[in-house]
């Protein structure tokens, strides 16, 4: 038992190293918007970002002041760590007294990007390690995530992976019928990424219908309540009303009406499913294996089991919700980032099914390899920097830059030791596959199996 716990720590640590190899220091509007309140808090004791507001388009203008328009928890989570780094002298202001620099993006990228992805991978491993699918649980828990666009966002100070990790914990507690804890993490997810409240709401309704009693829902609501009270206070302090989010005062005029939502169109449905633009099956290819299990259920006439799954119907409704957003493509990004939370849950369940049930291994490996090519090469080149008007970012940007040797210099080796980006990518590849290989060799399940065979 002790060896299993130590291995879980080792597993998390190695994956954290892999997830942190590439660190985003580009001044992307999304990441900068989360970072600026941290800077202004330690410079002047305020969350107003007036001094730096020109650095990001992602901001709200309320009563003559600028604020971040982002959900607050990813900022509040990173704030004390930045303060500790500043207090210990690791970060110091420049000659003008300004604290803003790459350091806050690096700290935020590791804490809100790398740590959550390493945690997601570790939780998946802990779930599937007991199954004997013919594919090592180490490889099966790691490569589907590294072969997805979620890996592209590790090491970045976006909020999707942080919110996705909280969402998964909420989901796991919900499956265990630990409704109070589930509610607590549902609330934390909400104040990390507002739109995920819709998915949680649909799952809550499904819970009420499935349990057919009100007590579980009331206990769940009790867990959510502290986060609701917090966001009401937050809105009343920084917005115009407890019930009006700062997102309402974003620069985009489309957000003035219904926060930017409208009836969805065919373009959005195609664009978010199979399209190389923002298609979830293109950027998370392992999800395609889910169709194998879906067809098996249809053949076995067990579609009722699918409809009774607490994730299926809420995910369909949430997909329609995101497809209804005026900017369903998520702006300049790589993959369907607005669907990331939902896709984390789906990937978690699909990989669990692969581990539990027989499926031709070549199908799994083909989707994994395709995913690694599409997403690891993006991590090594453009990361998330795909303009809205590029409709096949992998072919038009990633493949072109990768084959030309124009690789991402924002990695630990290039930043700290000035290693050429091409050599850094080679070392990263060795670290990625070598680290997973070492974990597979020393995993307790493998050693236990060997002992049983020896006896």
Short mmCIF file of C-alpha atoms in Angstrom, two decimals:
data_model
loop_
_atom_site.label_atom_id
_atom_site.label_comp_id
_atom_site.label_asym_id
_atom_site.label_seq_id
_atom_site.Cartn_x
_atom_site.Cartn_y
_atom_site.Cartn_z
CA UNK A 1 0.00 0.00 0.00
CA UNK A 2 2.82 2.40 0.92
CA UNK A 3 4.64 1.68 -2.36
CA UNK A 4 1.44 2.51 -4.25
CA UNK A 5 1.17 5.88 -2.50
CA UNK A 6 4.80 6.74 -3.17
CA UNK A 7 4.40 5.69 -6.78
CA UNK A 8 1.38 7.98 -7.13
CA UNK A 9 3.53 10.87 -5.86
CA UNK A 10 6.30 9.93 -8.30
CA UNK A 11 3.74 9.60 -11.11
CA UNK A 12 2.38 13.07 -10.41
CA UNK A 13 5.86 14.60 -10.12
CA UNK A 14 7.15 13.24 -13.42
CA UNK A 15 4.00 14.30 -15.23
CA UNK A 16 4.24 17.74 -13.63
CA UNK A 17 7.76 18.04 -15.03
CA UNK A 18 6.51 17.07 -18.49
CA UNK A 19 3.58 19.49 -18.24
CA UNK A 20 5.89 22.31 -17.15
CA UNK A 21 8.61 21.83 -19.79
CA UNK A 22 7.00 24.40 -22.06
CA UNK A 23 6.06 27.59 -20.19
CA UNK A 24 3.98 30.33 -21.75
CA UNK A 25 5.45 33.82 -21.32
CA UNK A 26 3.64 35.38 -24.28
CA UNK A 27 1.47 38.31 -23.23
CA UNK A 28 -1.78 36.73 -24.37
CA UNK A 29 -4.85 38.81 -23.49
CA UNK A 30 -6.53 35.95 -21.63
CA UNK A 31 -3.56 35.13 -19.40
CA UNK A 32 -2.59 38.77 -18.84
CA UNK A 33 -6.15 39.59 -17.76
CA UNK A 34 -5.86 37.03 -14.94
CA UNK A 35 -2.38 38.19 -13.97
CA UNK A 36 -2.94 41.95 -13.79
CA UNK A 37 -5.11 42.00 -10.62
CA UNK A 38 -2.31 40.13 -8.85
CA UNK A 39 0.19 42.77 -9.93
CA UNK A 40 -1.98 45.75 -8.98
CA UNK A 41 -2.84 44.15 -5.64
CA UNK A 42 0.81 43.96 -4.60
CA UNK A 43 1.67 47.32 -6.14
CA UNK A 44 -1.19 49.42 -4.81
CA UNK A 45 -3.56 47.18 -2.85
CA UNK A 46 -6.33 47.24 -5.46
CA UNK A 47 -7.78 44.89 -8.07
CA UNK A 48 -8.32 47.75 -10.51
CA UNK A 49 -6.07 47.25 -13.51
CA UNK A 50 -6.24 50.82 -14.86
CA UNK A 51 -2.45 51.18 -14.89
CA UNK A 52 -1.97 48.18 -17.19
CA UNK A 53 -5.31 47.90 -18.95
CA UNK A 54 -3.84 48.52 -22.41
CA UNK A 55 -1.93 45.23 -22.13
CA UNK A 56 -5.10 43.16 -22.57
CA UNK A 57 -8.37 43.41 -24.51
CA UNK A 58 -9.99 41.05 -22.00
CA UNK A 59 -11.24 43.57 -19.47
CA UNK A 60 -14.38 45.15 -18.08
CA UNK A 61 -14.94 48.90 -17.85
CA UNK A 62 -17.15 49.77 -14.88
CA UNK A 63 -17.75 53.21 -13.39
CA UNK A 64 -14.57 54.67 -14.87
CA UNK A 65 -12.27 51.81 -13.87
CA UNK A 66 -10.90 48.70 -15.57
CA UNK A 67 -11.12 45.21 -14.07
CA UNK A 68 -10.42 41.71 -15.30
CA UNK A 69 -13.56 40.16 -16.78
CA UNK A 70 -12.45 36.64 -15.82
CA UNK A 71 -13.87 34.37 -13.13
CA UNK A 72 -11.91 35.20 -9.96
CA UNK A 73 -10.69 31.91 -8.48
CA UNK A 74 -7.68 31.24 -10.79
CA UNK A 75 -6.43 34.74 -9.93
CA UNK A 76 -7.05 34.38 -6.19
CA UNK A 77 -5.43 30.93 -6.21
CA UNK A 78 -2.17 32.20 -7.73
CA UNK A 79 -2.10 35.49 -5.77
CA UNK A 80 -0.56 34.19 -2.48
CA UNK A 81 2.12 32.22 -4.34
CA UNK A 82 3.14 35.33 -6.27
CA UNK A 83 3.14 37.24 -2.99
CA UNK A 84 5.42 34.63 -1.42
CA UNK A 85 7.80 34.85 -4.39
CA UNK A 86 7.83 38.64 -4.07
CA UNK A 87 8.31 38.56 -0.30
CA UNK A 88 11.29 36.17 -0.56
CA UNK A 89 12.96 38.34 -3.19
CA UNK A 90 12.49 35.92 -6.07
CA UNK A 91 10.51 38.67 -7.81
CA UNK A 92 11.39 42.33 -7.44
CA UNK A 93 10.02 45.49 -9.09
CA UNK A 94 11.88 47.20 -11.90
CA UNK A 95 13.42 50.67 -11.65
CA UNK A 96 9.95 52.22 -12.11
CA UNK A 97 8.42 50.11 -9.35
CA UNK A 98 6.48 47.87 -11.75
CA UNK A 99 6.02 44.20 -10.84
CA UNK A 100 4.53 43.04 -14.12
CA UNK A 101 6.77 40.70 -16.07
CA UNK A 102 7.06 37.09 -17.23
CA UNK A 103 7.35 35.84 -13.64
CA UNK A 104 3.63 36.17 -12.89
CA UNK A 105 2.77 34.33 -16.13
CA UNK A 106 5.24 31.55 -15.30
CA UNK A 107 3.88 31.09 -11.76
CA UNK A 108 0.30 31.22 -13.03
CA UNK A 109 1.09 28.87 -15.91
CA UNK A 110 2.55 26.23 -13.62
CA UNK A 111 -0.06 26.51 -10.86
CA UNK A 112 -3.17 26.92 -13.04
CA UNK A 113 -2.00 24.99 -16.11
CA UNK A 114 0.65 22.37 -15.36
CA UNK A 115 -0.45 21.27 -11.89
CA UNK A 116 -4.11 20.68 -12.90
CA UNK A 117 -3.15 18.62 -15.97
CA UNK A 118 -0.70 16.51 -13.97
CA UNK A 119 -3.46 16.00 -11.39
CA UNK A 120 -5.98 14.98 -14.07
CA UNK A 121 -3.55 12.42 -15.49
CA UNK A 122 -2.80 11.07 -12.01
CA UNK A 123 -6.49 10.74 -11.11
CA UNK A 124 -7.09 8.83 -14.35
CA UNK A 125 -4.21 6.48 -13.59
CA UNK A 126 -5.49 5.84 -10.06
CA UNK A 127 -8.89 4.98 -11.51
CA UNK A 128 -7.80 2.54 -14.23
CA UNK A 129 -4.74 0.91 -12.63
CA UNK A 130 -6.80 -2.04 -11.36
CA UNK A 131 -8.03 -3.02 -14.83
CA UNK A 132 -6.24 -5.38 -17.22
CA UNK A 133 -7.02 -4.12 -20.71
CA UNK A 134 -3.87 -5.25 -22.46
CA UNK A 135 -2.55 -1.68 -22.44
CA UNK A 136 -0.51 -0.53 -19.45
CA UNK A 137 -2.50 1.87 -17.23
CA UNK A 138 0.54 4.16 -17.21
CA UNK A 139 0.52 4.58 -20.98
CA UNK A 140 -3.27 4.59 -21.15
CA UNK A 141 -3.64 7.37 -18.57
CA UNK A 142 -0.90 9.62 -19.92
CA UNK A 143 -0.87 9.50 -23.72
CA UNK A 144 -4.57 10.29 -24.31
CA UNK A 145 -4.09 13.56 -22.40
CA UNK A 146 -0.78 14.40 -24.05
CA UNK A 147 -2.44 13.54 -27.35
CA UNK A 148 -5.17 16.11 -26.75
CA UNK A 149 -5.32 19.89 -26.99
CA UNK A 150 -5.49 20.00 -23.17
CA UNK A 151 -1.73 19.46 -23.23
CA UNK A 152 -1.36 22.57 -25.39
CA UNK A 153 -2.79 24.63 -22.52
CA UNK A 154 -0.52 23.19 -19.81
CA UNK A 155 2.01 25.75 -18.65
CA UNK A 156 -0.34 28.58 -19.64
CA UNK A 157 -2.30 30.92 -17.37
CA UNK A 158 -5.66 30.15 -18.94
CA UNK A 159 -8.33 28.96 -16.51
CA UNK A 160 -9.69 25.94 -18.39
CA UNK A 161 -7.45 23.21 -16.96
CA UNK A 162 -7.79 24.58 -13.43
CA UNK A 163 -11.58 24.64 -13.73
CA UNK A 164 -11.53 21.26 -15.47
CA UNK A 165 -9.66 19.64 -12.59
CA UNK A 166 -12.18 21.02 -10.10
CA UNK A 167 -15.00 19.85 -12.36
CA UNK A 168 -13.59 16.32 -12.45
CA UNK A 169 -13.33 16.21 -8.66
CA UNK A 170 -16.95 17.40 -8.45
CA UNK A 171 -17.92 14.63 -10.89
CA UNK A 172 -16.05 11.91 -8.98
CA UNK A 173 -17.67 12.91 -5.69
CA UNK A 174 -21.05 12.98 -7.44
CA UNK A 175 -20.52 9.42 -8.67
CA UNK A 176 -19.71 8.38 -5.10
CA UNK A 177 -22.90 10.13 -3.90
CA UNK A 178 -20.88 12.37 -1.59
CA UNK A 179 -23.18 15.24 -2.34
CA UNK A 180 -21.82 17.88 0.05
CA UNK A 181 -18.25 17.57 -1.25
CA UNK A 182 -19.57 17.39 -4.78
CA UNK A 183 -21.44 20.65 -4.21
CA UNK A 184 -18.37 22.35 -2.77
CA UNK A 185 -16.29 21.53 -5.85
CA UNK A 186 -19.18 22.43 -8.14
CA UNK A 187 -19.16 25.89 -6.58
CA UNK A 188 -15.39 26.21 -6.92
CA UNK A 189 -15.69 25.19 -10.56
CA UNK A 190 -18.30 27.88 -11.14
CA UNK A 191 -16.13 30.69 -9.76
CA UNK A 192 -13.25 29.41 -11.91
CA UNK A 193 -15.13 29.27 -15.22
CA UNK A 194 -18.65 30.68 -15.30
CA UNK A 195 -19.99 28.76 -18.29
CA UNK A 196 -19.37 25.41 -16.59
CA UNK A 197 -22.23 26.29 -14.23
CA UNK A 198 -24.54 25.31 -17.09
CA UNK A 199 -23.07 21.80 -17.29
CA UNK A 200 -23.25 21.48 -13.50
CA UNK A 201 -26.86 22.70 -13.54
CA UNK A 202 -27.87 20.05 -16.09
CA UNK A 203 -26.09 17.36 -14.07
CA UNK A 204 -27.88 18.58 -10.94
CA UNK A 205 -31.26 18.24 -12.67
CA UNK A 206 -30.27 14.78 -13.84
CA UNK A 207 -29.30 13.90 -10.27
CA UNK A 208 -32.72 15.02 -9.02
CA UNK A 209 -34.48 12.95 -11.69
CA UNK A 210 -32.33 9.87 -11.05
CA UNK A 211 -32.42 9.94 -7.24
CA UNK A 212 -36.15 10.80 -7.21
CA UNK A 213 -35.75 12.55 -3.86
CA UNK A 214 -34.95 16.08 -2.86
CA UNK A 215 -32.47 15.52 0.01
CA UNK A 216 -29.37 14.79 -2.17
CA UNK A 217 -30.04 17.95 -4.17
CA UNK A 218 -30.44 20.02 -0.99
CA UNK A 219 -27.16 18.69 0.41
CA UNK A 220 -25.52 19.40 -2.94
CA UNK A 221 -26.92 22.95 -2.93
CA UNK A 222 -25.57 23.48 0.59
CA UNK A 223 -22.09 22.71 -0.74
CA UNK A 224 -22.50 25.16 -3.62
CA UNK A 225 -23.85 27.95 -1.38
CA UNK A 226 -20.49 29.43 -0.17
CA UNK A 227 -19.33 29.97 -3.75
CA UNK A 228 -22.67 31.54 -4.69
CA UNK A 229 -22.43 33.94 -1.75
CA UNK A 230 -18.85 34.76 -2.66
CA UNK A 231 -19.66 35.60 -6.28
CA UNK A 232 -22.61 37.75 -5.20
CA UNK A 233 -20.25 39.70 -2.93
CA UNK A 234 -17.61 39.88 -5.69
CA UNK A 235 -20.10 41.21 -8.23
CA UNK A 236 -21.53 43.75 -5.80
CA UNK A 237 -18.04 45.05 -5.03
CA UNK A 238 -16.65 45.28 -8.57
CA UNK A 239 -19.69 45.29 -10.87
CA UNK A 240 -22.96 47.24 -10.82
CA UNK A 241 -25.09 44.60 -9.10
CA UNK A 242 -24.65 41.29 -7.25
CA UNK A 243 -26.36 39.63 -10.21
CA UNK A 244 -24.36 41.29 -13.02
CA UNK A 245 -21.03 39.69 -13.92
CA UNK A 246 -18.05 41.77 -15.02
CA UNK A 247 -18.16 39.82 -18.26
CA UNK A 248 -21.19 41.96 -19.12
CA UNK A 249 -18.90 44.99 -19.46
CA UNK A 250 -16.39 43.43 -21.83
CA UNK A 251 -15.25 45.38 -24.90
CA UNK A 252 -17.29 43.19 -27.26
CA UNK A 253 -20.66 44.76 -28.08
CA UNK A 254 -22.14 41.29 -28.71
CA UNK A 255 -21.96 40.62 -24.97
CA UNK A 256 -24.45 43.38 -24.22
CA UNK A 257 -27.38 41.16 -25.26
CA UNK A 258 -27.83 37.85 -23.39
CA UNK A 259 -24.08 37.76 -22.68
CA UNK A 260 -23.49 36.95 -26.36
CA UNK A 261 -25.78 33.93 -26.74
CA UNK A 262 -28.10 33.23 -29.69
CA UNK A 263 -29.56 30.27 -31.61
CA UNK A 264 -26.84 27.83 -32.76
CA UNK A 265 -26.12 27.15 -36.43
CA UNK A 266 -24.79 24.28 -38.56
CA UNK A 267 -21.40 25.99 -38.79
CA UNK A 268 -21.02 25.82 -35.01
CA UNK A 269 -22.11 22.17 -34.79
CA UNK A 270 -19.66 21.09 -37.49
CA UNK A 271 -16.93 23.40 -36.22
CA UNK A 272 -17.08 21.96 -32.71
CA UNK A 273 -17.26 18.27 -33.67
CA UNK A 274 -15.22 16.94 -36.60
CA UNK A 275 -13.83 20.11 -38.16
CA UNK A 276 -10.05 20.72 -38.12
CA UNK A 277 -10.98 24.25 -37.06
CA UNK A 278 -12.19 23.57 -33.49
CA UNK A 279 -13.56 20.02 -33.69
CA UNK A 280 -13.40 18.05 -30.46
CA UNK A 281 -12.86 14.73 -32.26
CA UNK A 282 -10.01 16.28 -34.24
CA UNK A 283 -8.23 17.70 -31.19
CA UNK A 284 -9.05 14.80 -28.82
CA UNK A 285 -8.95 11.82 -31.23
CA UNK A 286 -9.18 9.19 -28.48
CA UNK A 287 -12.80 10.27 -28.03
CA UNK A 288 -13.48 8.59 -31.39
CA UNK A 289 -13.17 5.23 -29.63
CA UNK A 290 -16.33 6.22 -27.77
CA UNK A 291 -18.26 5.52 -30.98
CA UNK A 292 -17.10 1.90 -30.74
CA UNK A 293 -18.79 1.54 -27.35
CA UNK A 294 -21.81 3.51 -28.58
CA UNK A 295 -22.33 1.16 -31.52
CA UNK A 296 -21.98 -1.84 -29.23
CA UNK A 297 -24.71 -0.48 -26.99
CA UNK A 298 -26.96 0.12 -29.99
CA UNK A 299 -26.36 -3.42 -31.24
CA UNK A 300 -27.05 -4.84 -27.79
CA UNK A 301 -30.13 -2.61 -27.50
CA UNK A 302 -28.84 -1.13 -24.26
CA UNK A 303 -29.33 2.49 -25.28
CA UNK A 304 -31.24 3.03 -22.02
CA UNK A 305 -27.97 2.60 -20.11
CA UNK A 306 -26.46 5.39 -22.17
CA UNK A 307 -29.40 7.72 -21.56
CA UNK A 308 -29.22 6.96 -17.84
CA UNK A 309 -25.56 7.98 -17.73
CA UNK A 310 -25.28 11.19 -15.71
CA UNK A 311 -22.80 12.63 -18.22
CA UNK A 312 -24.42 11.90 -21.59
CA UNK A 313 -27.54 14.12 -21.76
CA UNK A 314 -25.98 17.02 -19.78
CA UNK A 315 -23.00 16.97 -22.19
CA UNK A 316 -25.27 17.13 -25.23
CA UNK A 317 -27.15 20.09 -23.73
CA UNK A 318 -23.93 21.84 -22.74
CA UNK A 319 -22.55 21.34 -26.26
CA UNK A 320 -25.65 23.07 -27.67
CA UNK A 321 -25.17 25.86 -25.13
CA UNK A 322 -21.58 26.53 -26.25
CA UNK A 323 -22.60 26.25 -29.92
CA UNK A 324 -25.07 29.06 -29.19
CA UNK A 325 -22.32 31.47 -28.14
CA UNK A 326 -21.49 34.19 -30.67
CA UNK A 327 -17.76 33.29 -30.45
CA UNK A 328 -18.13 29.51 -30.10
CA UNK A 329 -14.67 29.05 -31.62
CA UNK A 330 -13.05 30.66 -28.56
CA UNK A 331 -11.10 33.38 -30.33
CA UNK A 332 -7.41 32.91 -31.09
CA UNK A 333 -6.80 29.40 -29.78
CA UNK A 334 -5.96 25.81 -30.68
CA UNK A 335 -8.86 23.40 -30.22
CA UNK A 336 -12.35 23.89 -28.72
CA UNK A 337 -11.20 25.52 -25.50
CA UNK A 338 -14.73 26.50 -24.43
CA UNK A 339 -15.61 22.79 -24.33
CA UNK A 340 -12.51 21.76 -22.40
CA UNK A 341 -14.21 21.08 -19.06
CA UNK A 342 -16.81 18.79 -20.64
CA UNK A 343 -14.17 17.07 -22.78
CA UNK A 344 -12.05 16.32 -19.72
CA UNK A 345 -14.98 14.38 -18.24
CA UNK A 346 -15.68 12.60 -21.53
CA UNK A 347 -12.02 11.67 -22.01
CA UNK A 348 -11.89 10.39 -18.44
CA UNK A 349 -14.89 8.13 -19.03
CA UNK A 350 -13.86 6.95 -22.51
CA UNK A 351 -10.39 5.92 -21.30
CA UNK A 352 -11.98 4.17 -18.32
CA UNK A 353 -14.16 2.19 -20.73
CA UNK A 354 -11.10 1.30 -22.82
CA UNK A 355 -9.44 -0.02 -19.66
CA UNK A 356 -12.50 -1.99 -18.52
CA UNK A 357 -13.88 -3.43 -21.75
CA UNK A 358 -12.33 -5.24 -24.71
CA UNK A 359 -11.61 -3.07 -27.73
CA UNK A 360 -9.15 -3.70 -30.59
CA UNK A 361 -5.90 -2.19 -29.38
CA UNK A 362 -4.94 -0.93 -32.82
CA UNK A 363 -7.96 1.43 -32.74
CA UNK A 364 -6.77 2.92 -29.47
CA UNK A 365 -3.16 3.28 -30.60
CA UNK A 366 -4.09 4.87 -33.93
CA UNK A 367 -6.13 7.58 -32.20
CA UNK A 368 -3.39 8.13 -29.61
CA UNK A 369 -0.68 8.53 -32.25
CA UNK A 370 -2.81 10.91 -34.33
CA UNK A 371 -3.50 12.96 -31.21
CA UNK A 372 0.19 13.13 -30.29
CA UNK A 373 1.11 14.34 -33.78
CA UNK A 374 -1.59 17.02 -33.81
CA UNK A 375 -1.08 18.34 -30.30
CA UNK A 376 2.55 17.76 -29.29
CA UNK A 377 3.68 19.42 -32.53
CA UNK A 378 1.41 22.37 -31.68
CA UNK A 379 2.94 22.58 -28.21
CA UNK A 380 6.36 22.69 -29.86
CA UNK A 381 5.42 25.46 -32.31
CA UNK A 382 2.44 27.83 -32.01
CA UNK A 383 0.97 26.57 -28.70
CA UNK A 384 -2.52 28.18 -28.70
CA UNK A 385 -1.71 31.05 -31.07
CA UNK A 386 -4.02 30.19 -33.99
CA UNK A 387 -5.84 33.24 -35.43
CA UNK A 388 -9.61 33.05 -35.81
CA UNK A 389 -9.41 33.15 -39.61
CA UNK A 390 -7.17 30.07 -39.90
CA UNK A 391 -9.57 27.16 -40.49
CA UNK A 392 -7.03 24.33 -40.37
CA UNK A 393 -4.43 25.45 -37.81
CA UNK A 394 -2.61 22.12 -37.83
CA UNK A 395 -1.93 22.10 -41.57
CA UNK A 396 -1.65 25.85 -42.16
CA UNK A 397 0.44 26.73 -39.10
CA UNK A 398 1.69 23.83 -36.99
CA UNK A 399 2.92 21.45 -39.70
CA UNK A 400 4.46 24.30 -41.69
CA UNK A 401 6.41 25.69 -38.74
CA UNK A 402 7.40 22.27 -37.43
CA UNK A 403 8.82 21.08 -40.76
CA UNK A 404 10.63 24.40 -41.17
CA UNK A 405 12.21 23.99 -37.72
CA UNK A 406 10.56 27.11 -36.30
CA UNK A 407 9.98 25.73 -32.82
CA UNK A 408 8.76 27.24 -29.56
CA UNK A 409 11.58 28.89 -27.56
CA UNK A 410 9.40 29.22 -24.46
CA UNK A 411 10.67 26.13 -22.69
CA UNK A 412 12.72 25.67 -19.54
CA UNK A 413 15.93 24.70 -21.33
CA UNK A 414 15.83 27.57 -23.81
CA UNK A 415 14.83 30.14 -21.19
CA UNK A 416 17.29 29.10 -18.47
CA UNK A 417 20.22 27.61 -20.42
CA UNK A 418 19.73 29.18 -23.87
CA UNK A 419 19.41 25.73 -25.47
CA UNK A 420 18.28 25.93 -29.14
CA UNK A 421 14.56 25.26 -29.43
CA UNK A 422 15.13 22.33 -31.82
CA UNK A 423 17.43 20.55 -29.37
CA UNK A 424 15.06 21.39 -26.53
CA UNK A 425 12.24 19.63 -28.39
CA UNK A 426 14.38 16.50 -28.81
CA UNK A 427 15.14 16.52 -25.08
CA UNK A 428 11.45 17.08 -24.33
CA UNK A 429 10.47 14.10 -26.50
CA UNK A 430 12.97 11.89 -24.66
CA UNK A 431 11.67 13.20 -21.33
CA UNK A 432 8.05 12.58 -22.33
CA UNK A 433 8.37 9.01 -23.54
CA UNK A 434 11.31 8.11 -21.31
CA UNK A 435 9.52 9.36 -18.22
CA UNK A 436 6.39 7.36 -19.01
CA UNK A 437 8.50 4.28 -19.82
CA UNK A 438 10.29 4.51 -16.45
CA UNK A 439 6.95 4.86 -14.66
CA UNK A 440 5.64 1.81 -16.48
CA UNK A 441 8.66 -0.24 -15.41
CA UNK A 442 8.26 0.62 -11.74
CA UNK A 443 4.47 0.64 -11.44
CA UNK A 444 3.36 -1.50 -8.44
CA UNK A 445 0.77 -3.46 -10.46
CA UNK A 446 3.47 -4.73 -12.79
CA UNK A 447 5.72 -5.80 -9.95
CA UNK A 448 2.78 -7.49 -8.18
CA UNK A 449 1.89 -9.42 -11.35
CA UNK A 450 5.51 -10.53 -11.72
CA UNK A 451 5.56 -11.76 -8.10
CA UNK A 452 2.36 -13.75 -8.61
CA UNK A 453 3.74 -15.38 -11.77
CA UNK A 454 7.01 -16.20 -9.98
CA UNK A 455 5.13 -17.93 -7.17
#
